[in-house]
Every structure is written in structure tokens, then in C-alpha cells.
Coordinates of C-alpha atoms in Angstrom, one line a residue:
L1 CA 14.6 5.0 -1.4
K2 CA 14.9 5.5 2.3
D3 CA 11.2 5.5 3.2
K4 CA 11.5 2.1 4.9
S5 CA 8.3 1.2 3.1
F6 CA 6.9 1.2 -0.4
N7 CA 9.7 2.7 -2.5
E8 CA 12.5 1.0 -0.6
G9 CA 10.7 -2.3 -0.8
T10 CA 10.3 -1.9 -4.6
W11 CA 14.0 -1.0 -4.9
N12 CA 15.0 -4.0 -2.8
G13 CA 13.2 -6.3 -5.3
V14 CA 15.0 -4.7 -8.2
K15 CA 18.4 -5.1 -6.5
T16 CA 17.6 -8.7 -5.5
Y17 CA 16.7 -9.8 -9.0
A18 CA 19.7 -8.0 -10.5
Y19 CA 22.2 -9.4 -7.9
E20 CA 20.9 -13.0 -8.2
N21 CA 21.0 -12.9 -12.0
D22 CA 24.3 -10.9 -12.5
L23 CA 22.5 -7.9 -14.0
S24 CA 23.2 -4.2 -13.6
Y25 CA 20.7 -1.9 -12.1
K26 CA 20.4 1.9 -11.4
Y27 CA 17.9 4.3 -9.8
Y28 CA 16.8 7.2 -11.8
Q29 CA 15.2 9.9 -9.6
P30 CA 12.7 12.3 -11.2
A31 CA 13.7 16.0 -10.8
N32 CA 11.9 18.2 -8.2
G33 CA 11.5 15.6 -5.5
D34 CA 8.0 15.7 -3.9
E35 CA 6.9 18.2 -6.5
A36 CA 7.9 16.1 -9.5
T37 CA 5.7 16.5 -12.6
D38 CA 4.7 14.0 -15.2
D39 CA 7.4 15.5 -17.4
D40 CA 10.0 14.9 -14.6
R41 CA 8.9 11.3 -14.3
Y42 CA 9.0 10.7 -18.0
D43 CA 12.5 12.3 -18.2
A44 CA 13.7 9.8 -15.6
M45 CA 12.2 6.8 -17.5
A46 CA 13.7 8.1 -20.8
A47 CA 17.1 8.5 -19.1
A48 CA 16.8 4.9 -17.9
V49 CA 16.1 3.6 -21.4
N50 CA 18.8 5.7 -22.9
G51 CA 21.2 4.4 -20.3
G52 CA 20.5 0.9 -21.6
A53 CA 17.7 -0.4 -19.3
K54 CA 15.8 -3.4 -20.8
V55 CA 13.2 -3.2 -17.9
V56 CA 12.1 -0.1 -16.1
V57 CA 10.3 -0.5 -12.8
C58 CA 7.9 2.3 -11.9
A59 CA 6.5 2.5 -8.4
G60 CA 3.2 4.1 -7.5
Y61 CA 0.0 5.3 -9.2
L62 CA 1.4 8.8 -9.9
Q63 CA 3.6 7.2 -12.6
E64 CA 0.7 6.5 -14.9
A65 CA 0.8 9.4 -17.3
A66 CA 4.6 9.4 -17.7
L67 CA 4.6 5.6 -18.0
R68 CA 2.1 5.7 -20.8
R69 CA 4.2 8.2 -22.7
A70 CA 7.4 6.3 -22.2
A71 CA 5.9 2.9 -23.1
I72 CA 4.5 4.3 -26.3
E73 CA 7.8 5.9 -27.2
F74 CA 10.0 2.9 -26.3
P75 CA 8.0 -0.2 -27.3
E76 CA 11.1 -2.5 -27.2
V77 CA 11.4 -1.8 -23.4
N78 CA 9.3 -3.6 -20.8
F79 CA 7.8 -1.4 -18.0
V80 CA 6.7 -2.8 -14.6
F81 CA 4.0 -0.7 -12.9
I82 CA 4.0 -1.5 -9.2
D83 CA 0.7 -0.7 -7.4
G84 CA -0.6 -0.3 -10.9
Y85 CA -2.7 -1.8 -13.6
A86 CA -2.9 -2.4 -17.4
I87 CA -2.9 0.9 -19.2
T88 CA -4.1 1.9 -22.6
E89 CA -2.6 4.2 -25.3
D90 CA -5.5 6.7 -24.8
P91 CA -7.0 7.0 -21.4
E92 CA -10.0 8.8 -22.9
D93 CA -10.9 6.1 -25.3
A94 CA -12.4 2.9 -23.9
N95 CA -11.5 1.0 -27.1
S96 CA -7.9 2.2 -27.1
A97 CA -5.2 -0.6 -27.4
V98 CA -3.7 -1.9 -24.2
L99 CA 0.0 -1.3 -23.9
A100 CA 1.6 -4.8 -24.1
N101 CA 4.9 -3.7 -22.8
V102 CA 3.4 -2.5 -19.4
A103 CA 2.8 -5.0 -16.6
G104 CA 0.5 -3.7 -13.9
I105 CA 1.1 -5.4 -10.6
N106 CA -1.1 -4.6 -7.6
F107 CA -2.2 -6.2 -4.3
S108 CA -5.2 -7.1 -2.3
E109 CA -4.4 -4.5 0.4
E110 CA -7.9 -5.0 1.9
Q111 CA -6.8 -8.4 3.0
C112 CA -3.7 -7.4 5.0
G113 CA -5.6 -4.3 6.2
Y114 CA -8.3 -6.6 7.5
L115 CA -5.8 -8.8 9.3
A116 CA -4.2 -5.8 11.0
G117 CA -7.6 -4.3 12.1
Y118 CA -8.8 -7.6 13.4
A119 CA -5.6 -8.3 15.2
V120 CA -5.4 -5.0 17.1
V121 CA -9.0 -5.2 18.3
K122 CA -8.5 -8.8 19.3
D123 CA -5.5 -7.7 21.3
G124 CA -7.6 -5.3 23.3
F125 CA -7.3 -2.0 21.4
T126 CA -10.6 -0.2 21.0
Q127 CA -9.6 3.4 20.2
L128 CA -8.0 3.3 16.7
G129 CA -6.7 5.7 14.1
F130 CA -6.1 5.5 10.4
S131 CA -4.0 8.1 8.6
G132 CA -3.9 7.5 4.9
G133 CA -1.5 8.6 2.1
G134 CA -2.4 9.9 -1.3
G135 CA -5.1 12.3 -0.1
G136 CA -7.8 9.7 -0.4
T137 CA -7.2 9.2 -4.2
N138 CA -4.7 6.3 -4.0
P139 CA -6.7 3.1 -4.5
A140 CA -4.0 1.0 -2.6
C141 CA -4.3 3.1 0.5
C142 CA -8.1 3.2 0.2
R143 CA -8.2 -0.6 0.1
Y144 CA -5.8 -0.7 3.1
G145 CA -8.1 1.6 5.1
Y146 CA -11.4 -0.1 4.2
G147 CA -9.9 -3.5 5.0
F148 CA -8.6 -2.2 8.3
L149 CA -12.1 -1.0 9.2
Q150 CA -13.7 -4.3 8.2
G151 CA -11.3 -6.3 10.3
A152 CA -11.7 -4.1 13.3
S153 CA -15.5 -4.3 13.0
A154 CA -15.5 -8.1 12.7
A155 CA -13.3 -8.5 15.8
A156 CA -15.4 -5.9 17.7
A157 CA -18.6 -7.8 16.9
E158 CA -17.0 -11.1 18.0
L159 CA -15.9 -9.6 21.3
G160 CA -19.1 -7.6 21.9
V161 CA -17.1 -4.3 22.3
E162 CA -17.5 -0.9 20.7
V163 CA -14.6 0.5 18.6
N164 CA -14.0 4.1 17.7
V165 CA -11.8 5.1 14.7
N166 CA -10.3 8.4 13.7
Y167 CA -10.1 8.1 9.9
S168 CA -8.2 10.8 8.0
W169 CA -6.5 11.6 4.7
Q170 CA -5.3 15.1 5.9
Y171 CA -1.6 15.9 5.4
G172 CA -1.0 12.6 3.5
E173 CA -1.3 13.6 -0.1
T174 CA 2.5 13.6 -0.7
F175 CA 3.2 10.6 1.6
Q176 CA 5.7 12.8 3.4
A177 CA 6.4 13.4 7.1
S178 CA 5.3 16.8 8.3
T179 CA 4.8 18.8 11.4
D180 CA 1.1 19.3 10.6
L181 CA 0.6 15.6 10.4
Q182 CA 2.5 14.9 13.6
T183 CA 0.5 17.6 15.4
M184 CA -2.8 16.1 14.2
I185 CA -1.8 12.6 15.3
A186 CA -0.5 13.8 18.7
G187 CA -3.9 15.3 19.2
W188 CA -5.5 11.9 18.6
Y189 CA -3.3 10.2 21.1
N190 CA -3.8 12.9 23.6
T191 CA -7.6 12.5 23.4
G192 CA -7.6 8.7 23.8
T193 CA -6.5 7.1 20.5
E194 CA -4.4 4.0 21.4
I195 CA -3.0 2.9 18.0
V196 CA -2.8 4.4 14.6
F197 CA -2.4 2.7 11.2
A198 CA 0.3 4.8 9.5
C199 CA -0.6 4.1 5.9
G200 CA 1.6 6.1 3.7
G201 CA 5.4 5.8 3.3
N202 CA 7.3 8.5 5.0
M203 CA 4.2 9.6 7.0
F204 CA 5.4 6.8 9.3
A205 CA 8.1 9.1 10.8
S206 CA 5.6 11.7 11.9
I207 CA 3.1 9.2 13.3
S208 CA 5.7 7.1 15.1
A209 CA 7.2 10.3 16.6
A210 CA 3.7 11.3 17.9
A211 CA 3.2 7.8 19.3
S212 CA 6.6 7.8 21.1
A213 CA 5.8 11.1 22.8
A214 CA 2.4 9.9 24.0
D215 CA 3.2 6.2 24.8
G216 CA 0.9 5.2 21.9
F217 CA 1.2 2.5 19.3
V218 CA 1.5 2.2 15.5
V219 CA 0.5 -0.2 12.8
G220 CA 3.2 -0.1 10.0
V221 CA 2.5 -0.5 6.3
D222 CA 3.9 -2.2 3.2
V223 CA 6.9 -3.9 4.9
D224 CA 7.7 -5.0 8.5
Q225 CA 8.5 -1.7 10.2
S226 CA 9.0 -3.1 13.7
S227 CA 12.7 -2.4 13.5
E228 CA 12.0 1.3 12.9
S229 CA 10.2 2.0 16.2
A230 CA 9.3 0.3 19.5
T231 CA 5.8 1.7 19.0
V232 CA 5.1 -0.7 16.1
V233 CA 2.8 -3.5 17.2
T234 CA 2.4 -5.0 13.7
S235 CA 2.6 -4.1 10.0
A236 CA 0.1 -4.6 7.2
M237 CA 2.6 -6.0 4.6
K238 CA 2.5 -6.7 0.9
G239 CA 5.1 -8.3 -1.2
I240 CA 6.4 -5.3 -3.0
D241 CA 9.9 -6.7 -3.5
Q242 CA 8.3 -10.0 -4.6
A243 CA 6.2 -8.2 -7.2
A244 CA 9.2 -6.5 -8.7
I245 CA 11.1 -9.8 -8.8
L246 CA 8.1 -11.6 -10.4
A247 CA 7.6 -9.1 -13.2
I248 CA 11.3 -8.6 -14.0
G249 CA 11.6 -12.4 -14.2
H250 CA 8.9 -12.7 -16.8
S251 CA 10.8 -10.2 -18.9
Y252 CA 14.0 -12.2 -18.8
D253 CA 12.6 -15.8 -19.1
G254 CA 10.5 -15.3 -22.2
T255 CA 7.1 -15.3 -20.5
W256 CA 6.4 -11.6 -20.6
D257 CA 3.0 -12.2 -22.2
E258 CA 1.8 -13.7 -19.0
V259 CA 1.9 -10.2 -17.3
G260 CA 2.4 -7.7 -20.1
G261 CA -0.7 -5.8 -21.0
K262 CA -2.4 -7.2 -18.0
T263 CA -3.2 -6.4 -14.4
T264 CA -1.9 -9.0 -12.0
T265 CA -3.3 -8.9 -8.4
L266 CA -1.3 -10.6 -5.6
G267 CA -3.0 -11.5 -2.4
A268 CA -3.1 -14.1 0.4
N269 CA -3.2 -17.1 -2.0
E270 CA 0.1 -15.9 -3.5
D271 CA 1.5 -15.4 0.0
A272 CA 1.8 -11.7 -1.0
V273 CA 0.0 -10.1 1.9
G274 CA 0.0 -10.6 5.7
L275 CA 1.4 -9.6 9.0
P276 CA 5.0 -10.3 10.2
T277 CA 5.1 -13.4 12.5
A278 CA 8.8 -13.5 13.4
A279 CA 9.4 -13.5 17.2
D280 CA 11.0 -10.0 17.2
S281 CA 8.2 -8.6 15.1
W282 CA 5.1 -10.1 16.8
R283 CA 4.2 -7.7 19.6
F284 CA 0.7 -8.7 20.4
E285 CA 0.0 -9.8 23.9
A286 CA -3.4 -11.5 23.6
F287 CA -3.7 -12.3 19.9
T288 CA -1.7 -15.4 19.0
V289 CA 0.2 -16.5 15.8
D290 CA -2.0 -19.6 15.7
E291 CA -5.1 -17.4 15.7
Y292 CA -3.6 -15.3 13.0
N293 CA -2.7 -18.3 10.8
T294 CA -6.3 -19.6 11.2
L295 CA -7.7 -16.3 10.0
L296 CA -5.2 -16.1 7.1
E297 CA -6.2 -19.6 6.0
S298 CA -9.9 -18.6 6.0
I299 CA -9.0 -15.9 3.5
K300 CA -7.0 -18.4 1.4
D301 CA -9.8 -21.0 1.3
G302 CA -12.5 -18.5 0.5
S303 CA -14.5 -18.9 3.6
L304 CA -13.7 -15.2 4.5
V305 CA -14.1 -12.7 1.7
I306 CA -13.1 -9.1 2.3
D307 CA -14.7 -6.3 0.4
S308 CA -12.3 -4.4 -1.8
Q309 CA -14.8 -1.9 -3.1
Y310 CA -14.5 1.0 -0.6
P311 CA -17.3 3.5 -0.6
V312 CA -16.8 6.8 -2.3
N313 CA -18.5 10.2 -2.0
D314 CA -21.2 11.2 -4.5
D315 CA -18.7 13.5 -6.3
G316 CA -16.7 10.5 -7.3
I317 CA -13.1 9.3 -7.5
D318 CA -11.5 12.6 -6.7
N319 CA -12.6 12.0 -3.1
A320 CA -12.2 8.2 -3.0
G321 CA -11.8 7.1 0.5
I322 CA -12.9 10.4 2.1
L323 CA -16.1 9.1 3.6
D324 CA -19.0 9.9 5.8
D325 CA -19.8 7.8 8.8
A326 CA -23.1 7.0 7.2
D327 CA -21.3 5.1 4.4
Y328 CA -20.3 2.5 6.9
E329 CA -23.3 2.4 9.2
N330 CA -24.8 -0.9 8.0
A331 CA -21.6 -2.6 6.7
L332 CA -19.5 -2.2 9.8
P333 CA -21.3 -3.0 13.1
N334 CA -19.8 -2.2 16.5
I335 CA -17.6 0.6 15.0
T336 CA -17.9 4.4 14.9
I337 CA -15.8 6.2 12.3
N338 CA -14.8 9.9 12.9
V339 CA -13.9 11.2 9.5
G340 CA -11.7 14.3 9.3

């Protein structure tokens, strides 16, 4: 809950709804920390239900198996699956019933990733990095990364410049800070990378530390991370707290059927993705808030459509987001991606 990013943002949404509606709330942490198993996650959900929870909010795609088990066992409880999707009773059966007590809420991360990539190139950065969480198998991080590349490419084409991107999922599988990750990112900065998109929770600590040591810069993720480090130029944000508040509200106001058993995707049109524009968060020197607002409006009105279908290797979803430069050659002009 102290990652200053995805988990903390979700928790803040739970706390906000509970506080504003005079409800109790509690955090149930799975055993074994970063090495938690599906059984550990299920045990935490069951403990929440046994403790009296009427709604259980589960954050992140790793929750799916445990969430399925808990939702089946406790049909009277509503479950909110943040960064998730509608799930069925049997994942192996395409005709299996959808679990009506699970609300999957996800985001158009490709949109805020695009905004960040476009903005940093417009501001003069041409040597970029992307370090993704989930080991390349987390769809949300994959959408962030692909959007970032699309935005950087669009801005590069407009300016007539060439952009290079180091693009990696190494050391990000658990979303944790590590000396290996910091060493890799330090190597990027030392060989010319100017700014790195730190796309993965606590990975931010390692990446911002490497940036500080090398006078480099960082793009934050999920929430406005400008207060965490002077290296942060902007953050690709999504309304995680907003999503929790929205879904919990449906459980208490009698409209659960609007989200239960469904996947709800929040994006620019719901004001759920974007960059921070407050004066103390906006650290661009050339790219302006007016230019940003114009770009954001083009996404809202449909004149700019950003591709959410990131390429995957031939061996499929197990390596989603771990790409070869050739995958991008035609789709992303004026940009070279160094995958590793």
C-alpha cells in the first residue's frame, strides 16, 4: 500500500468511498508478500468476507484465479477486479457462465501512454526508455508501453526527428525495486538515454534512483508521481481511485447489474486517463498545457484513435509485449526500438 502507484491508488479509492459514506474498511494482505500464491490471495479474500465485507476490491491481474474461487464460494458478496475483466466460472470453457458478482474495471492505458510519449518527444527528448512491469504478460503495462511508442513516433514524425527507445521487461515481473533493475537503467542513462517511463509500481524507486545519479528524467505511472522525485517530468495517469469508487458505489446504490458480470473500460471520455496539469506537476519546458489539452480533446472526439492491440511474439500471450523491432517497423515511423 506504499507503492505510490497502483496499489496505493486503489486503496485510496476504497478509503475515500468508505469515509464519505460512513462505512468501515480494512486491508487484507495475502501471506508471503511478493511470493504470494493463488491460495494466499484466496485466503485473504475469504478472511475479508468472514470479517463482514460486503464488497471486496482486488487489485491487479494476478488476482484472477483466487478471485474466481472466492466469487463462486461467496455469491452474496460483490467483488471489484481493478485492472481486470469479466471472468467466467470455468476459464477452460468458452460457454461457461460469467460470474455476475465480479465487476471487471480496466483502462485505456494506451491513451495516457500515448500522451506521455508524444509530450516528452515534443519537449525535446529523443533518447527514451521504457521499463515495464509484469514481465511482459500484464496487459495494462503492455498497453501503456505500446501507447508510449505510438505517441513518441507521432511526435517524432511531426518534428522530423529520429527517436531511439530502449524497451525492456527485464527485472519487472514482480513490480518490485531491485539492484538489478537499477543497474540496468543506470546503464541506459550512462549510454545516452534521457528519460525512462517507469511502468510498474515499486519499480519506480530503482528507476528514479538511477535517474537521480545520472541527472536523467523519469515518466511516472498510474498516479501523479511528481512529488516522489525531482526527476519526474510527467506521469501517465489512470483513475484507479475513481474506478474503485465507481464500482463500490454501484454495489451500494442498487445498480450493480450495470457493472457486475461485465468489463468496464475507462478512458479519456470518462476523464479517467491523462497527464497531470497542476503547476507543480507540469515540468515540460517546450510542450504546453494548451497543446496537451488539444491533443486530449482529439482523443475524446475520436479524431485520434490509438491502437490498443500491441503486437505479440509468435509464441503467444506468454510473451506479450516482448517484441522484436520488426514488429514496429511499419507502424511506428521515425522510431527505433532496442528490445532487451
